[in-house]
Short mmCIF file of N, CA and C in Angstrom, two decimals:
data_model
loop_
_atom_site.label_atom_id
_atom_site.label_comp_id
_atom_site.label_asym_id
_atom_site.label_seq_id
_atom_site.Cartn_x
_atom_site.Cartn_y
_atom_site.Cartn_z
N MET H 1 34.89 67.11 4.16
CA MET H 1 34.77 66.69 2.89
C MET H 1 35.93 65.64 2.47
N PHE H 2 35.66 64.66 1.78
CA PHE H 2 36.65 63.76 1.38
C PHE H 2 37.21 64.05 0.05
N ASN H 3 38.55 63.88 -0.08
CA ASN H 3 39.24 64.08 -1.44
C ASN H 3 39.51 62.75 -2.01
N VAL H 4 38.84 62.36 -3.02
CA VAL H 4 39.08 61.08 -3.69
C VAL H 4 39.61 61.22 -5.10
N ALA H 5 40.76 60.46 -5.29
CA ALA H 5 41.38 60.51 -6.57
C ALA H 5 40.84 59.43 -7.44
N VAL H 6 40.34 59.71 -8.66
CA VAL H 6 39.71 58.68 -9.50
C VAL H 6 40.66 58.49 -10.71
N ASP H 7 41.05 57.28 -10.97
CA ASP H 7 41.93 56.95 -12.19
C ASP H 7 41.02 56.48 -13.25
N TYR H 8 41.03 57.28 -14.37
CA TYR H 8 40.16 56.88 -15.52
C TYR H 8 41.04 56.23 -16.54
N ASN H 9 42.21 55.98 -16.36
CA ASN H 9 43.04 55.22 -17.20
C ASN H 9 42.96 53.69 -16.92
N VAL H 10 41.85 53.10 -17.17
CA VAL H 10 41.55 51.75 -16.92
C VAL H 10 41.82 50.98 -18.23
N ALA H 11 42.53 49.86 -18.11
CA ALA H 11 42.87 49.09 -19.29
C ALA H 11 41.71 47.95 -19.36
N PHE H 12 41.16 47.92 -20.56
CA PHE H 12 40.12 46.92 -20.80
C PHE H 12 40.69 45.79 -21.45
N SER H 13 40.32 44.58 -21.08
CA SER H 13 40.81 43.42 -21.79
C SER H 13 39.53 42.63 -22.16
N TYR H 14 39.73 41.74 -23.14
CA TYR H 14 38.63 40.95 -23.52
C TYR H 14 39.15 39.50 -23.90
N PHE H 15 38.27 38.58 -23.88
CA PHE H 15 38.65 37.21 -24.17
C PHE H 15 38.06 36.81 -25.52
N LYS H 16 38.83 36.26 -26.35
CA LYS H 16 38.34 35.63 -27.53
C LYS H 16 38.16 34.18 -27.36
N LEU H 17 36.97 33.70 -27.50
CA LEU H 17 36.73 32.28 -27.32
C LEU H 17 37.25 31.48 -28.53
N MET H 18 37.91 30.46 -28.24
CA MET H 18 38.42 29.60 -29.35
C MET H 18 37.33 28.63 -29.74
N LYS H 19 37.21 28.49 -31.02
CA LYS H 19 36.20 27.55 -31.49
C LYS H 19 36.61 26.07 -31.16
N ALA H 20 35.70 25.26 -30.98
CA ALA H 20 36.03 23.88 -30.74
C ALA H 20 36.48 23.27 -32.10
N ILE H 21 37.55 22.34 -31.96
CA ILE H 21 38.07 21.72 -33.21
C ILE H 21 37.67 20.18 -33.15
N SER H 22 37.25 19.74 -34.31
CA SER H 22 36.98 18.34 -34.43
C SER H 22 37.75 17.81 -35.64
N TYR H 23 38.28 16.59 -35.60
CA TYR H 23 39.08 16.03 -36.58
C TYR H 23 38.39 14.66 -37.10
N THR H 24 38.25 14.48 -38.39
CA THR H 24 37.80 13.21 -38.83
C THR H 24 38.80 12.20 -38.73
N ARG H 25 38.49 10.99 -38.86
CA ARG H 25 39.45 9.82 -38.74
C ARG H 25 40.49 9.99 -39.81
N GLN H 26 40.10 10.29 -40.97
CA GLN H 26 41.03 10.57 -42.06
C GLN H 26 42.06 11.61 -41.76
N ALA H 27 41.63 12.66 -41.14
CA ALA H 27 42.61 13.68 -40.83
C ALA H 27 43.60 13.27 -39.74
N LEU H 28 43.05 12.63 -38.71
CA LEU H 28 43.85 12.07 -37.61
C LEU H 28 44.96 11.02 -38.19
N LYS H 29 44.46 10.22 -39.04
CA LYS H 29 45.34 9.18 -39.69
C LYS H 29 46.49 9.91 -40.41
N ALA H 30 46.18 10.91 -41.14
CA ALA H 30 47.19 11.65 -41.93
C ALA H 30 48.23 12.38 -40.98
N LEU H 31 47.75 12.91 -39.87
CA LEU H 31 48.63 13.44 -38.85
C LEU H 31 49.51 12.51 -38.23
N ARG H 32 49.06 11.25 -37.95
CA ARG H 32 49.94 10.14 -37.40
C ARG H 32 50.99 9.72 -38.39
N ARG H 33 50.67 9.82 -39.58
CA ARG H 33 51.57 9.17 -40.61
C ARG H 33 52.71 10.15 -41.09
N MET H 34 52.45 11.50 -40.80
CA MET H 34 53.45 12.47 -41.32
C MET H 34 54.55 12.61 -40.15
N PRO H 35 55.68 13.31 -40.58
CA PRO H 35 56.72 13.55 -39.54
C PRO H 35 56.09 14.36 -38.32
N ALA H 36 56.53 14.09 -37.18
CA ALA H 36 56.00 14.62 -35.96
C ALA H 36 56.09 16.15 -35.97
N ASP H 37 57.19 16.81 -36.39
CA ASP H 37 57.36 18.23 -36.42
C ASP H 37 56.32 18.85 -37.32
N MET H 38 56.09 18.27 -38.47
CA MET H 38 55.02 18.80 -39.30
C MET H 38 53.64 18.72 -38.83
N ALA H 39 53.33 17.59 -38.13
CA ALA H 39 52.09 17.47 -37.56
C ALA H 39 51.83 18.48 -36.46
N GLU H 40 52.83 18.73 -35.70
CA GLU H 40 52.73 19.79 -34.69
C GLU H 40 52.55 21.12 -35.27
N ARG H 41 53.22 21.40 -36.36
CA ARG H 41 53.10 22.70 -37.07
C ARG H 41 51.67 22.94 -37.60
N ILE H 42 51.18 21.82 -38.15
CA ILE H 42 49.78 21.96 -38.79
C ILE H 42 48.75 22.08 -37.65
N MET H 43 48.85 21.39 -36.55
CA MET H 43 47.90 21.50 -35.49
C MET H 43 48.01 22.89 -34.79
N ALA H 44 49.19 23.39 -34.75
CA ALA H 44 49.38 24.76 -34.27
C ALA H 44 48.68 25.85 -35.09
N LYS H 45 48.81 25.69 -36.39
CA LYS H 45 48.08 26.62 -37.31
C LYS H 45 46.64 26.48 -37.25
N ILE H 46 46.13 25.26 -37.10
CA ILE H 46 44.65 25.09 -36.97
C ILE H 46 44.16 25.68 -35.70
N GLU H 47 44.91 25.50 -34.59
CA GLU H 47 44.48 26.15 -33.33
C GLU H 47 44.60 27.61 -33.43
N GLN H 48 45.56 28.20 -34.11
CA GLN H 48 45.68 29.67 -34.26
C GLN H 48 44.51 30.15 -35.06
N TYR H 49 44.08 29.44 -36.12
CA TYR H 49 42.96 29.82 -36.89
C TYR H 49 41.75 29.85 -36.05
N ALA H 50 41.60 28.68 -35.29
CA ALA H 50 40.32 28.58 -34.43
C ALA H 50 40.18 29.77 -33.46
N GLN H 51 41.38 30.20 -32.98
CA GLN H 51 41.37 31.36 -32.00
C GLN H 51 41.18 32.64 -32.62
N GLU H 52 42.02 32.93 -33.70
CA GLU H 52 41.99 34.24 -34.39
C GLU H 52 42.00 33.97 -35.87
N PRO H 53 40.89 33.89 -36.54
CA PRO H 53 40.77 33.72 -37.99
C PRO H 53 41.50 34.69 -38.81
N GLU H 54 41.55 35.87 -38.24
CA GLU H 54 42.17 36.97 -39.09
C GLU H 54 43.64 36.74 -39.17
N SER H 55 44.29 36.06 -38.24
CA SER H 55 45.76 35.86 -38.25
C SER H 55 46.17 34.96 -39.44
N GLN H 56 45.25 34.19 -39.95
CA GLN H 56 45.65 33.31 -41.11
C GLN H 56 44.98 33.68 -42.32
N ALA H 57 44.48 34.92 -42.46
CA ALA H 57 43.75 35.41 -43.65
C ALA H 57 44.52 35.16 -44.98
N ASN H 58 45.75 35.23 -45.03
CA ASN H 58 46.49 34.92 -46.27
C ASN H 58 46.59 33.55 -46.62
N ASN H 59 46.42 32.67 -45.66
CA ASN H 59 46.57 31.25 -45.94
C ASN H 59 45.31 30.46 -46.04
N VAL H 60 44.16 31.10 -45.94
CA VAL H 60 42.82 30.49 -46.07
C VAL H 60 42.13 30.99 -47.26
N LYS H 61 41.56 30.07 -48.01
CA LYS H 61 40.72 30.34 -49.22
C LYS H 61 39.56 29.43 -49.21
N ALA H 62 38.45 29.93 -49.75
CA ALA H 62 37.30 29.14 -49.98
C ALA H 62 37.44 28.12 -51.13
N LEU H 63 36.90 26.95 -50.98
CA LEU H 63 37.07 25.95 -52.04
C LEU H 63 36.05 26.19 -53.18
N LYS H 64 36.40 25.91 -54.35
CA LYS H 64 35.60 25.98 -55.52
C LYS H 64 35.02 24.62 -55.79
N GLY H 65 33.75 24.49 -56.04
CA GLY H 65 33.10 23.22 -56.42
C GLY H 65 32.83 22.34 -55.22
N ARG H 66 33.09 22.77 -54.04
CA ARG H 66 32.75 21.98 -52.85
C ARG H 66 32.69 22.94 -51.63
N GLU H 67 31.93 22.39 -50.72
CA GLU H 67 31.77 23.29 -49.48
C GLU H 67 33.00 23.22 -48.58
N GLY H 68 33.31 24.39 -47.94
CA GLY H 68 34.40 24.42 -47.06
C GLY H 68 35.50 25.37 -47.58
N PHE H 69 36.69 25.27 -46.88
CA PHE H 69 37.87 26.10 -47.24
C PHE H 69 39.16 25.30 -46.95
N ARG H 70 40.24 25.97 -47.43
CA ARG H 70 41.48 25.25 -47.20
C ARG H 70 42.43 26.20 -46.42
N LEU H 71 43.29 25.54 -45.64
CA LEU H 71 44.35 26.30 -44.85
C LEU H 71 45.65 25.76 -45.45
N ARG H 72 46.47 26.63 -45.89
CA ARG H 72 47.73 26.29 -46.41
C ARG H 72 48.87 26.33 -45.33
N VAL H 73 49.55 25.18 -45.16
CA VAL H 73 50.69 25.15 -44.18
C VAL H 73 51.83 24.52 -44.96
N GLY H 74 52.66 25.37 -45.52
CA GLY H 74 53.77 24.93 -46.34
C GLY H 74 53.24 24.17 -47.62
N ASP H 75 53.74 23.06 -47.87
CA ASP H 75 53.25 22.18 -48.96
C ASP H 75 52.01 21.36 -48.62
N TRP H 76 51.46 21.45 -47.38
CA TRP H 76 50.38 20.67 -46.96
C TRP H 76 49.17 21.56 -46.96
N ARG H 77 47.97 20.89 -47.19
CA ARG H 77 46.67 21.64 -47.11
C ARG H 77 45.75 20.97 -46.18
N VAL H 78 44.98 21.77 -45.46
CA VAL H 78 44.01 21.35 -44.54
C VAL H 78 42.67 21.74 -45.01
N ILE H 79 41.86 20.81 -45.37
CA ILE H 79 40.42 21.08 -45.75
C ILE H 79 39.52 21.14 -44.51
N MET H 80 38.87 22.25 -44.38
CA MET H 80 38.01 22.49 -43.13
C MET H 80 36.65 22.99 -43.51
N ASN H 81 35.77 22.91 -42.51
CA ASN H 81 34.43 23.42 -42.62
C ASN H 81 34.16 24.12 -41.30
N ASP H 82 33.57 25.26 -41.31
CA ASP H 82 33.32 26.03 -40.08
C ASP H 82 31.89 26.44 -40.13
N ASP H 83 31.19 26.09 -38.97
CA ASP H 83 29.83 26.38 -38.84
C ASP H 83 29.68 27.49 -37.78
N GLY H 84 30.74 28.17 -37.43
CA GLY H 84 30.71 29.33 -36.50
C GLY H 84 31.02 28.87 -35.03
N VAL H 85 30.69 27.64 -34.63
CA VAL H 85 31.02 27.13 -33.39
C VAL H 85 32.04 26.11 -33.35
N VAL H 86 31.99 25.17 -34.29
CA VAL H 86 32.91 24.09 -34.37
C VAL H 86 33.70 24.14 -35.74
N LEU H 87 34.98 24.04 -35.58
CA LEU H 87 35.83 24.01 -36.79
C LEU H 87 36.10 22.54 -37.02
N ALA H 88 35.61 22.08 -38.17
CA ALA H 88 35.72 20.63 -38.51
C ALA H 88 36.91 20.46 -39.53
N VAL H 89 37.87 19.69 -39.09
CA VAL H 89 39.04 19.39 -40.01
C VAL H 89 38.66 18.15 -40.70
N LEU H 90 38.40 18.25 -42.01
CA LEU H 90 37.98 17.08 -42.81
C LEU H 90 39.11 16.29 -43.37
N GLU H 91 40.16 16.87 -43.93
CA GLU H 91 41.23 16.26 -44.61
C GLU H 91 42.54 17.00 -44.46
N ILE H 92 43.62 16.32 -44.48
CA ILE H 92 44.93 16.83 -44.40
C ILE H 92 45.78 16.08 -45.41
N GLY H 93 46.40 16.79 -46.36
CA GLY H 93 47.26 16.12 -47.20
C GLY H 93 48.23 16.98 -48.01
N PRO H 94 49.05 16.33 -48.75
CA PRO H 94 50.00 17.15 -49.61
C PRO H 94 49.18 18.02 -50.63
N ARG H 95 49.79 19.07 -51.12
CA ARG H 95 49.21 20.07 -51.97
C ARG H 95 48.47 19.51 -53.15
N GLY H 96 49.03 18.55 -53.81
CA GLY H 96 48.33 18.11 -55.09
C GLY H 96 47.28 17.11 -54.91
N SER H 97 47.38 16.20 -53.87
CA SER H 97 46.31 15.12 -53.86
C SER H 97 45.18 15.37 -52.89
N VAL H 98 45.27 16.34 -52.05
CA VAL H 98 44.18 16.53 -51.12
C VAL H 98 42.87 16.94 -51.68
N TYR H 99 42.92 17.50 -52.92
CA TYR H 99 41.70 18.06 -53.52
C TYR H 99 40.91 16.98 -54.27
N GLU H 100 41.49 15.74 -54.47
CA GLU H 100 40.83 14.72 -55.23
C GLU H 100 39.75 14.06 -54.52
#
């Protein structure tokens, strides 16, 4: 008879798929015009949201009077639309003027 030891302490891992991110021309233009460190910070927050929406729950709110939602990154706002597969970045701008 064979004596076989079975290890039932198996770790399970899973992959969360990151949503595809698309930027409008207006959003890319805003990123090019702002300081490089701020542009990198904003893009990192967008990528973080695309990968794990729960991680940015405090910084994301639905927009009133228009479709989409906003992501707060310091004094900057990112206006986005999410269809479940693609995260579309529509506008990026300072806090006061991005909603106009």
